[in-house]
Coordinates of C-alpha atoms and ligand atoms in Angstrom, one line a residue:
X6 CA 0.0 0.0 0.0
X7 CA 2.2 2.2 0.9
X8 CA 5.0 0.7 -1.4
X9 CA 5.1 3.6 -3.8
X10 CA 5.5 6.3 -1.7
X11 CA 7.8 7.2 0.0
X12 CA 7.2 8.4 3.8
X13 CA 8.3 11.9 5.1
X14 CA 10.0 10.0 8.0
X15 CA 12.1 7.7 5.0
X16 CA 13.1 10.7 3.2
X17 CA 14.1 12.9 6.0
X18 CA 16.4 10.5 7.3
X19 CA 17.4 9.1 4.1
X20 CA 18.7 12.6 3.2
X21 CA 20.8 13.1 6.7
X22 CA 22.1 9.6 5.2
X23 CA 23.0 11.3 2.1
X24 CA 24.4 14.1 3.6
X25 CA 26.6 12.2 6.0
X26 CA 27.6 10.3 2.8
X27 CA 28.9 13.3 1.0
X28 CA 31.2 14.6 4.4
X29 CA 32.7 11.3 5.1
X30 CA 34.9 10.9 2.9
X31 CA 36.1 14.3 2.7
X32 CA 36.5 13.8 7.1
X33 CA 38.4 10.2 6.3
X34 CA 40.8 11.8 3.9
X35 CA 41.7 14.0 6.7
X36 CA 42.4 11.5 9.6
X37 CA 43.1 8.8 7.1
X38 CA 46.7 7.8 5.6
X39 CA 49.0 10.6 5.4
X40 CA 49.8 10.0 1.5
X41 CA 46.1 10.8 0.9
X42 CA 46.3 14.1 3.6
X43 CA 49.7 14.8 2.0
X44 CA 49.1 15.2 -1.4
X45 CA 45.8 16.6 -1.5
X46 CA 46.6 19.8 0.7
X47 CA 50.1 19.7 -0.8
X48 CA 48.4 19.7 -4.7
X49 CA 45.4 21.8 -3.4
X50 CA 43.5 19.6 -5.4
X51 CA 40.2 19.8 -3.7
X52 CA 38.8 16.8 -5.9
X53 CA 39.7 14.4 -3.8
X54 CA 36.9 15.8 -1.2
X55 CA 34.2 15.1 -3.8
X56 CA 35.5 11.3 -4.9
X57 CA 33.9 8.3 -2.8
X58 CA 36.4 6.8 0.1
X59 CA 39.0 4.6 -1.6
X60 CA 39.2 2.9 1.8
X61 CA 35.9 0.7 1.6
X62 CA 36.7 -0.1 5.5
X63 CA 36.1 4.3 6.1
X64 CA 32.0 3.2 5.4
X65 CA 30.2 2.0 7.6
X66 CA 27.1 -1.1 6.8
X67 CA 24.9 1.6 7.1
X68 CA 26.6 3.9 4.5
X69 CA 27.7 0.4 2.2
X70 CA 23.9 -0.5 2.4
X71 CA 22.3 3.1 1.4
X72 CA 24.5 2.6 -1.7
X73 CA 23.4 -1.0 -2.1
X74 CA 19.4 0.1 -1.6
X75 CA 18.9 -1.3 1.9
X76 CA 18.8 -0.4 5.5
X77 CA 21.1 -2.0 7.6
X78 CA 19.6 -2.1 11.1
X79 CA 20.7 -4.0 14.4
X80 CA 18.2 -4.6 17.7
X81 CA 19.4 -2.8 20.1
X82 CA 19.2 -3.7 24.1
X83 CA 18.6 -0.6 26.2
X84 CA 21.2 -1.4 29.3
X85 CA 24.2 -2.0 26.9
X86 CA 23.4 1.0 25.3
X87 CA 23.2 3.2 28.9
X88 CA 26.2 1.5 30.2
X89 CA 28.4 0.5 27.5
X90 CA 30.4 3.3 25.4
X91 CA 32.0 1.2 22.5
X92 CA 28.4 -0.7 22.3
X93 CA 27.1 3.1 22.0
X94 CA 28.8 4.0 19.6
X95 CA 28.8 1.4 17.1
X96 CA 24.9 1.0 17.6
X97 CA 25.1 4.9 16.7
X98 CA 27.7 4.9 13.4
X99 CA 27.5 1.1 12.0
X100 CA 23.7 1.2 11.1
X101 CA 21.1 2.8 9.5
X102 CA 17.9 1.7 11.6
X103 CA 17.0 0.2 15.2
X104 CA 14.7 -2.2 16.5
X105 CA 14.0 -2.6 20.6
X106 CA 15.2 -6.0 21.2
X107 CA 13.0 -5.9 24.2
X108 CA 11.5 -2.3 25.3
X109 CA 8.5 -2.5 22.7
X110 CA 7.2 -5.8 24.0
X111 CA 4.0 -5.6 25.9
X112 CA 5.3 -7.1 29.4
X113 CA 7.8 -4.3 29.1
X114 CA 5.6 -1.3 28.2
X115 CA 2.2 -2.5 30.1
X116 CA 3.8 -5.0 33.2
X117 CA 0.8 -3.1 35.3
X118 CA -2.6 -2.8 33.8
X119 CA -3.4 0.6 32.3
X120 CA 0.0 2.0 33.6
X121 CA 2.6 2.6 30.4
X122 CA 6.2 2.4 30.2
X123 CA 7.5 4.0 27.3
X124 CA 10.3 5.6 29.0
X125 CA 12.9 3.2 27.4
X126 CA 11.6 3.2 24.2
X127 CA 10.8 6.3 23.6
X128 CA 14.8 6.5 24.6
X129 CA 15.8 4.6 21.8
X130 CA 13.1 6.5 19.3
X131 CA 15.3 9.7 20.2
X132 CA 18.8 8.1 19.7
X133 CA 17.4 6.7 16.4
X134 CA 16.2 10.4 16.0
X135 CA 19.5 12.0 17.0
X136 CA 21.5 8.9 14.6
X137 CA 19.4 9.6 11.3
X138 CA 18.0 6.5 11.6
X139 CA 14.9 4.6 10.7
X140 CA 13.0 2.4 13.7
X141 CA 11.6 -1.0 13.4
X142 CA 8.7 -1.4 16.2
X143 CA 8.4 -4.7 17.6
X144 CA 6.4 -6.2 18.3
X145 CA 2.6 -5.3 18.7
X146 CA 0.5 -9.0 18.9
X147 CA 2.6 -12.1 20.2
X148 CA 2.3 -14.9 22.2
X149 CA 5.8 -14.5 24.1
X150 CA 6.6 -11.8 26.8
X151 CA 2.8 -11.4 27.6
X152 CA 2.3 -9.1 30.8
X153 CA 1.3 -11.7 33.8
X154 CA -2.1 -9.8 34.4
X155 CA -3.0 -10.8 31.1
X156 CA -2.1 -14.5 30.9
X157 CA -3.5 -15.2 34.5
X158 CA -6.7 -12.9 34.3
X159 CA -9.9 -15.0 33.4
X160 CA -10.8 -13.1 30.5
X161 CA -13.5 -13.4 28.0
X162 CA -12.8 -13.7 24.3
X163 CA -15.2 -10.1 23.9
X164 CA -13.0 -8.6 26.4
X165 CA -9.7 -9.9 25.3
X166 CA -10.5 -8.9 22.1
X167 CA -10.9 -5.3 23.6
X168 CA -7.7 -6.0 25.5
X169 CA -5.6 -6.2 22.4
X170 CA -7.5 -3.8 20.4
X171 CA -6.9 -1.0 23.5
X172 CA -2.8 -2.2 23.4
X173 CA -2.4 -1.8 19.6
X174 CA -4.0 1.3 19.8
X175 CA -2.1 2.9 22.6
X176 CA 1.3 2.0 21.5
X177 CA 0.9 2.5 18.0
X178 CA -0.5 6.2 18.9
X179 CA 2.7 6.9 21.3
X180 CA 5.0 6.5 19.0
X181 CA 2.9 7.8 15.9
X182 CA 5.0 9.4 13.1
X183 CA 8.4 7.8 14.7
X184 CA 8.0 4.4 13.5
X185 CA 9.2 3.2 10.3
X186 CA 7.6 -0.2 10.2
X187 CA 5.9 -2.2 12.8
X188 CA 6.0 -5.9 13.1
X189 CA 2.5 -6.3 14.1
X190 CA 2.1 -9.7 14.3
X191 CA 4.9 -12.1 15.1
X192 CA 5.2 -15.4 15.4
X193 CA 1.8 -16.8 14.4
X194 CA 2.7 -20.1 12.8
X195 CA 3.9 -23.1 13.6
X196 CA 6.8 -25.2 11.5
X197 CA 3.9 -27.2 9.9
X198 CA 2.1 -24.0 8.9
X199 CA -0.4 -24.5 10.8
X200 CA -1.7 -21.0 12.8
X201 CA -0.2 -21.5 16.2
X202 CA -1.9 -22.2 19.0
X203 CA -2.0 -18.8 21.3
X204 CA -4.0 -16.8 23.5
X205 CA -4.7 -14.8 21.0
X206 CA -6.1 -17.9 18.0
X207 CA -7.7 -19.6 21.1
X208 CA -9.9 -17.1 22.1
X209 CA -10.6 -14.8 18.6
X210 CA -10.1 -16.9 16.0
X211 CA -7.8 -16.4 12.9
X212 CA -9.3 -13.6 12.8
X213 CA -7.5 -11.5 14.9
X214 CA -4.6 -11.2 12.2
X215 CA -6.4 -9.2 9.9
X216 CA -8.1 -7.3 12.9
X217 CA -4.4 -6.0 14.4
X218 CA -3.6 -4.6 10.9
X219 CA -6.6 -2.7 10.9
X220 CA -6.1 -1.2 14.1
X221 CA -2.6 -0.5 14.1
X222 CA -2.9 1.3 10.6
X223 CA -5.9 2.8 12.0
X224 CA -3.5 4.5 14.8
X225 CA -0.6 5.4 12.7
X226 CA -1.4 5.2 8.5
X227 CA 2.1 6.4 7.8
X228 CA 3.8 3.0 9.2
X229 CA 4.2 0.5 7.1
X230 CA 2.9 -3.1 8.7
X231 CA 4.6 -6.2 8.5
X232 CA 4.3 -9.8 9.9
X233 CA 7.3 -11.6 11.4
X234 CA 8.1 -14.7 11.7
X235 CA 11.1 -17.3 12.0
X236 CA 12.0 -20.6 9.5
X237 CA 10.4 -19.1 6.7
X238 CA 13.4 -18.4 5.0
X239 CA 13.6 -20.8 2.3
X240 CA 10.6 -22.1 0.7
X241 CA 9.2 -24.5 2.7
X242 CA 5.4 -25.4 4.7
X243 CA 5.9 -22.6 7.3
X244 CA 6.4 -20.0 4.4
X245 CA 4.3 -21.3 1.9
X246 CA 1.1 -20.9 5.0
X247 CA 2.2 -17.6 5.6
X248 CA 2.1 -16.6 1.6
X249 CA -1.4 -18.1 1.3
X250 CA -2.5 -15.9 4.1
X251 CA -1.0 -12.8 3.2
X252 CA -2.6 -13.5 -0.8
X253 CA -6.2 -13.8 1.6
X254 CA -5.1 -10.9 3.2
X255 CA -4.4 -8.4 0.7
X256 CA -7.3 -9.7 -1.7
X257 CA -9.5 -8.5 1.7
X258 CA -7.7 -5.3 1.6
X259 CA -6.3 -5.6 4.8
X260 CA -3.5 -2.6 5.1
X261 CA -0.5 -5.0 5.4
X262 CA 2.9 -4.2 3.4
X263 CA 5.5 -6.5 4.3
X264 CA 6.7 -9.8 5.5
X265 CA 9.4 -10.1 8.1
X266 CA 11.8 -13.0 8.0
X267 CA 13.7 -13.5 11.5
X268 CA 16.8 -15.2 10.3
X269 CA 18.1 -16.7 13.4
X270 CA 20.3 -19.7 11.8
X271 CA 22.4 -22.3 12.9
X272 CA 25.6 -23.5 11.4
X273 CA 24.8 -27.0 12.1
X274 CA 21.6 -26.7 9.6
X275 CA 21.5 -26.0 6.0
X276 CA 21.7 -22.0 4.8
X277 CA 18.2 -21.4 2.9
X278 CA 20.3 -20.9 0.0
X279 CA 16.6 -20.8 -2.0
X280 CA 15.6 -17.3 0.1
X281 CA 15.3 -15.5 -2.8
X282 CA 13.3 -17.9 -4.8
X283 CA 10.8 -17.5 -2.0
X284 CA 11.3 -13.5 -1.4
X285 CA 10.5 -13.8 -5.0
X286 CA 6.7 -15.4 -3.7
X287 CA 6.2 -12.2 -1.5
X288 CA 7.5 -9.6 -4.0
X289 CA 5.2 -10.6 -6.8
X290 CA 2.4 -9.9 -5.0
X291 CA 3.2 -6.3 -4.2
X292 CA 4.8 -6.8 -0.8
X293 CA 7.7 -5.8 1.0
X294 CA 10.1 -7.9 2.6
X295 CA 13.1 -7.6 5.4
X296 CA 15.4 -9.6 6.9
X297 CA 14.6 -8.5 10.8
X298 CA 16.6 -10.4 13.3
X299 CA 19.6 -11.9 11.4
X300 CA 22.1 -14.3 13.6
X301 CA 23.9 -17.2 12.6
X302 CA 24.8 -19.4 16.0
X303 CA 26.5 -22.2 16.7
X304 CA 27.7 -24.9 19.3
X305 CA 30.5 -24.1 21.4
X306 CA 33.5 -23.5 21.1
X307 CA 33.9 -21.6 17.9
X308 CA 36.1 -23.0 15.5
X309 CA 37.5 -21.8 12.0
X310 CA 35.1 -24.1 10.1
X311 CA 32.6 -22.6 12.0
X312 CA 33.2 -19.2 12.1
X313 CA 33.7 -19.6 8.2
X314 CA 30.0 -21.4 8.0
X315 CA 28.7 -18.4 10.0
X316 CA 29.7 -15.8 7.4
X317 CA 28.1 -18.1 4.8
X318 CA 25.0 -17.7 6.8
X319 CA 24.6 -13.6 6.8
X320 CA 26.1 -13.6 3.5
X321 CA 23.2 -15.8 1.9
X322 CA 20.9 -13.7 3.9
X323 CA 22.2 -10.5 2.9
X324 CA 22.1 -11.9 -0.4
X325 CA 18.5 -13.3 -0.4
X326 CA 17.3 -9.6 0.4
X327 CA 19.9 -7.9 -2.0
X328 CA 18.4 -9.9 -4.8
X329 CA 15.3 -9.1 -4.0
X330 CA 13.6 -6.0 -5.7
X331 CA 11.7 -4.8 -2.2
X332 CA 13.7 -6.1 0.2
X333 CA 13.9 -3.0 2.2
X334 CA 16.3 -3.9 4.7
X335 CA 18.6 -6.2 6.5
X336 CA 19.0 -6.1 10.4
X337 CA 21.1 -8.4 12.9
X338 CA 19.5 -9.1 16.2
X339 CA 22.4 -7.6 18.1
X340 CA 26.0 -6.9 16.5
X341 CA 28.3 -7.9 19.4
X342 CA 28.0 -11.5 21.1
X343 CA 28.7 -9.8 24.6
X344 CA 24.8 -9.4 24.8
X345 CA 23.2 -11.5 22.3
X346 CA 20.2 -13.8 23.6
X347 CA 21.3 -16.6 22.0
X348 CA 23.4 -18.3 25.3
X349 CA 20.4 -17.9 27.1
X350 CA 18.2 -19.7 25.1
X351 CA 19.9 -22.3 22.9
X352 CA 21.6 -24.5 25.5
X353 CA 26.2 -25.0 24.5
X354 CA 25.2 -22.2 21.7
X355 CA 26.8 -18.7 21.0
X356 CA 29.0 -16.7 19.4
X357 CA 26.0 -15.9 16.9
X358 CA 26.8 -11.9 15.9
X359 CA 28.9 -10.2 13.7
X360 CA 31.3 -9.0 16.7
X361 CA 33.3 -11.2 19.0
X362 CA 32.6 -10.2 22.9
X363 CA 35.6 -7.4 22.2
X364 CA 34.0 -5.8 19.7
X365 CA 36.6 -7.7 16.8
X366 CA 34.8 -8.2 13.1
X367 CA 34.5 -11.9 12.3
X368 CA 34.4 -12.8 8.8
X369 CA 30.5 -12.4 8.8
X370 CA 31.1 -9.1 9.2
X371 CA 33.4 -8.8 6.4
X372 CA 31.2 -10.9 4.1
X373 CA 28.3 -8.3 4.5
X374 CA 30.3 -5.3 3.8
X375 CA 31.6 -7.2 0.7
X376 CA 28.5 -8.1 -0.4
X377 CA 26.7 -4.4 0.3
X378 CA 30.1 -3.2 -1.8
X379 CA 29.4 -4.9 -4.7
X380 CA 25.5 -4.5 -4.7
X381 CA 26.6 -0.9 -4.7
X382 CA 28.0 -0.6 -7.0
X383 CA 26.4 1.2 -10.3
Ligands
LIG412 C1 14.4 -12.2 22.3 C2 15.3 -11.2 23.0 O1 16.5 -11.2 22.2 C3 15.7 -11.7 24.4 O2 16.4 -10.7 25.1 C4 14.4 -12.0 25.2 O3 14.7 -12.5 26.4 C5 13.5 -12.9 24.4 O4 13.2 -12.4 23.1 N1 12.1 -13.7 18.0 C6 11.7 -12.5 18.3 C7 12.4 -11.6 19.3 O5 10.8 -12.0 17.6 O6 11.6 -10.7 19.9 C8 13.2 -12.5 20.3 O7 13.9 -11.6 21.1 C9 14.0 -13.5 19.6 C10 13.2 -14.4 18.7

């Protein structure tokens, strides 16, 4: 729907990108080797100023994606960001959107009913703000990180339809005009592609899909609206559910514009090396895609092979979107593996992000800047 237009929040932001893009280079000539300082001031050729960086390193994914046609965003977690300066200021120069890893999610804004907590997220709307960049919301109707007054009250299915209709609402209004896209509804299959079993299908039907896009682009029309979801990378049941649901979807007119794929892989599992045949599914019918929450993880201890495997996994990501003609953009769910989630949840698993603990590039993070260089260039 709102595919061929641009929004006034995209094109503010994408020229501060553009601006930024025109100083750099000029700024990395002058703290960069001192050939490059030396014989420009010594020639007074001012040209140099005007030509791209020769260093590809001087860009950042951010600046390498604007050229390649895609965001590059990362999730962000609020108490690294507060406490950690290096994990500050990479979250603020390396990327070209945000998404709240965990400060959108209704336990966190709602943990009392009818008492909101945007105080964190609005924190990280402002950093975007102050960054030039673009925010992902996430996420607005789950069946994870629920508020405990909702999943123990005794509700009815009239009043927990009112429930979620009041949450959309108020969250999607609060941050109104800041929000680049929202991933409204996540998770709502299961591998089989079957519709999951939730509080949500339980008590309103499949109907409450189409019902949260309503209401979330009747509180914000500007956002663009996307369901998420995780193992639909390749083609495969999960994905090919979710296409004949969105085809229902928009033939119903329901205002929804893109389709999120996670992209939390595994070395130990085959890389979708088919993603773009099935982005391909999505873009035909006049949707949007994104890679939202892109790690590659594996069981402990790291190893070469491993670590090599790993950049094989963003890079056929990265790739998937690239070669896709509205695949808007590509984000890592956390860029350093001294906070990723992974630890926590797979069991002997880590090391999953682009950036050891000490902030060092792995060779995922190489591949991606390779691959945004050469999809960049024209
Ligand atoms: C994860 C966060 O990274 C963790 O910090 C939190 O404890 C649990 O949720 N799919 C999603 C994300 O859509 O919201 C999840 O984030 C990771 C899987």
């Amino acid at each position: 729907m709102l595919r061929a237009t641009r929004t006034a929040l995209v094109a503010a932001t994408t020229a501060a990108l553009a601006v930024t893009a025109l100083v750099l280079p000029a700024a990395s000539a002058a703290s960069g080797s001192t050939a490059t300082a030396g014989s420009t001031g010594a020639s007074g050729d001012t040209r140099a100023a005007a030509t791209p960086a020769k260093d590809p390193a001087a860009r950042t994914l951010g600046e390498l994606g604007r050229r390649a046609g895609v965001r590059i965003g990362t999730a962000v977690d609020m108490s690294a960001l507060a406490a950690d300066a290096p994990y500050r200021e990479k979250a603020a120069t390396e990327f070209s959107s945000v998404t709240p890893e965990n400060v959108m999610k209704w336990e966190a804004v709602e943990a009392v009913r009818g008492t909101h907590t945007w105080g964190p997220a609005d924190d990280l709307v402002d950093f975007a703000r102050d960054n030039h960049q673009l925010v992902r919301g996430h996420t607005l109707v789950w069946h994870s990180q629920l508020p405990g007054w909702l999943t123990s009250g005794s509700f009815t299915p009239g009043e927990l339809r009112d429930i979620l209709h009041r949450h959309i609402t108020d969250e999607v209004k609060h941050f109104k005009g800041r929000i680049w896209q929202w991933d409204v509804v996540n998770e709502a299959f299961n591998d089989d592609g079957t519709l999951r079993d939730s509080i949500w299908l339980r008590n309103l039907g499949p109907g409450y899909i189409a019902d949260a896009f309503h209401w979330a682009h009747e509180a914000d029309p500007e956002a663009e609206l996307y369901i998420n979801d995780y193992n639909i990378e390749g083609v495969n049941p999960k994905s090919t559910a979710l296409l004949a649901l969105v085809t229902e979807l928009k033939a119903q007119h329901v205002p929804i514009d893109g389709v999120g794929v996670q992209g939390h892989l595994a070395v130990q599992y085959p890389a979708p090396h088919d993603i773009a045949d099935n982005l391909a599914r999505f873009d035909a019918l006049g949707l949007d895609t994104a890679i939202t929450e892109a790690d590659v993880r594996m069981v402990m201890p790291a190893d070469a092979t491993k670590t090599e495997a790993q950049a094989e996994g963003y890079g056929v990501l990265l790739q998937g979107c690239l070669l896709t003609e509205h695949c808007t953009d590509f984000t890592v769910w956390g860029f350093t593996d001294k906070y990723s989630w992974v630890p926590n949840t797979f069991s002997g698993e880590g090391s999953a992000n682009l950036l050891t603990e000490d902030y060092r590039p792995k060779p995922a993070y190489t591949a991606l800047r390779q691959d945004l260089t050469l999809a960049g260039r024209h």
